[in-house]
Amino acid sequence: MSPFRNVCRWGTALCVALVPALGFADSTYKVTATQTKDVITIDGKGDEPAWQTAPEIGGWFLTRVDYGRPAPDDTKVRILYDKDNLYFLFHCLDSKPERISGYTVQNEGFLHQEDNITIILDTYLDHRNAYYFWTNPLGVRTDGRIVDDGEAFSTNWRGEWETKSTVVKDGWISEVRIPFANFQFEKKEEMTFGMLLDREQSRNQEWSNWTPDGVNSAKVSRYPHLDGLKDINPRSIFSITPYVATTVALKYNDDRGTLRPNVGADARIDPAPWLSLKLTANPDFSDSEADQGFLLLDTEQPLLPERRQFFLESEHLFIAPINIFTSRRIALRPHDRVWGGLQLTGKVGDTNFAMMDIQHRDFTGKDANGRDVFENVNSGVLRLQHDIGKRSMISLVALNRSGRGGIFGDSDFQTVGVDGNFHVFEEFFIQAQALKSWSPLGNEDSDAYHVGLHRFDTLSEFWLQFEDIGKNYANPLGWTPVIDKQGYNSHLFLNPFPKWRFLPRLDVTWDTLWRRNHEHQRTRWRQRLNVQPYLHHDFALIFDGIYDDNEGFRNRLGTFGFTLFPHDWQSYTLSAIGGRFLGGQIRGLNGAVNFKVGPHIVARFSGFYTRNFGVPENSDLFGVSGDGYSFSGYAQLRYHFSPDLYARLTLQKGDVYELADYNAVKGTFLDAMIGWHYRQWSDIFLVYTDQPFAGSQERRILSKISFNY
């Protein structure tokens, strides 16, 4: 047995032995919400008399640069509730209100580059998982989940809530309404939530929160409590969202015709407070909104965000070091289809569970006559996750994928496994995982193991991970890009703030990867060092060096550049690259520009150009010759009438000359869209798309309307 397999197996056994390890106690800080019967209008003013009946929460503390000190610019919060909603009024004081920044105008945007506030709620009070609600001075809504006490964040979950913000002479005000209909919980006379309130100031990169206990915003196990929620209503026991969609194919390479109508629905039933049944019939990807924020020409990329509501409720349960289940692997390609599915999710005591069964059709290729060949597939998933102590957990998983009628014949894949997270002490935890698969590839050497050590806080992060994945391990419902490997990888990130005049901040990242196959032949040895010294708050240099012994070539790449306004969404980046890559020389330029014009228009432009020469014929980069170049450009314009109503135009173009398309940049993508989120869990989309598929361009007009009952 190989030493690496011994390390992974004994590491897994060690983690099981650490089951008794418990986390820290809850924060001792708490607040009581104030009930109101008045109507609260969310207008960013907070001028209703009811707000004055709620006590003011102030005296915030810094949690990043000057950790533990009182925040120079305080934040004052009032909390109200009625039977259906939870209300927050933030007054974010700022001694320099002219430098308050708010650039992102689309919902679900990334807000860490601007002023923002976050409300985080642990509605189950399980001290592990929480929902976050994130907004900026423009009233944009971004939300998601914190999973396993900060081990991971799930950004695909979408809640329904309302917020408005206004900039005032001494700071900015944000008013927020969060309906209890977002959450499933047992109706009681009085409820308690875990809660943390967070604020970030862009101009000084400081974070602060409302508790003197020094709680990290990711550490759900230590959240303070929000008490006094009496007679509140959870979400309804039944919900259905039907949709109607139409595709007009202007140019296509299949035989499905020009007009392609489509209907489907998602339904949810909550038979008990701890149980939810979800049903779906022909769910729509709705990925026109989600996908095109990415620089992407390869339409078979499996790890794009999931937007099908059927898969989202249990998504956080499947986060694991070796990816075991990615719902975007089900009906992945544009012409694939999910016929229907059933899912049971819930939590009994300390045990979460998810059971899923999906029937779908997947494209597998073309036959000898050029006709599309599809595979009828049934996929089943079972996940059990048991909480241990306050912060640790252990999980079981079983997956089955049975395909019939594909171009390669019938196939059956099964995978079972166990994984766990064990928190030894504050900010330090161990991950372990063991998997076994059965597939047409063979049942020998088809197991996979992972052991990882992790430690992180707001200014640093470190992990060391060992993996052993057999050459016949196969799980088509998960995502394992490299098999037949033994190795380790490490990551170190340091983010000190020395506050020197010409070096107020320094970011350092060092990554190492080493692996070999099961014949003990080394297949990769990679080291990367990235250093970003900030010469000014608004100007940073970029130094990046890579040594990568890969595929028989010793790649040595260096990058030098700069970023102007690195903390703002309105930023400018330019860098140059040079060195050796896949046996030849490489030179190139990369650039990106993000900016906002007025209150409604945002624009993103990025691109790269690389010149390669002297590439040998045995290199995967060699094409017609060993000298050539490649480029790719990306542009996106968005006009926002409001955060819920917008128009978007996206263009991406890439090409390769004389070389092989090693990085899959060749092709053209054009997307024009109007989107309107017109009521809770209900949307209208109109999209024109021109994109590559199966070696040729397809042009389509898509429309969709969904309505939630």
Short mmCIF file of C-alpha atoms in Angstrom, two decimals, residues 31 215 230 242 266 421 688:
data_model
loop_
_atom_site.label_atom_id
_atom_site.label_comp_id
_atom_site.label_asym_id
_atom_site.label_seq_id
_atom_site.Cartn_x
_atom_site.Cartn_y
_atom_site.Cartn_z
CA VAL A 31 -30.56 41.79 21.98
CA VAL A 215 -16.88 37.25 16.78
CA LYS A 230 -43.17 36.21 19.44
CA PRO A 242 -44.93 27.42 -12.97
CA ASP A 266 -41.43 23.70 -9.29
CA ASN A 421 -15.15 18.45 9.62
CA TYR A 688 -30.96 36.96 -27.65
#
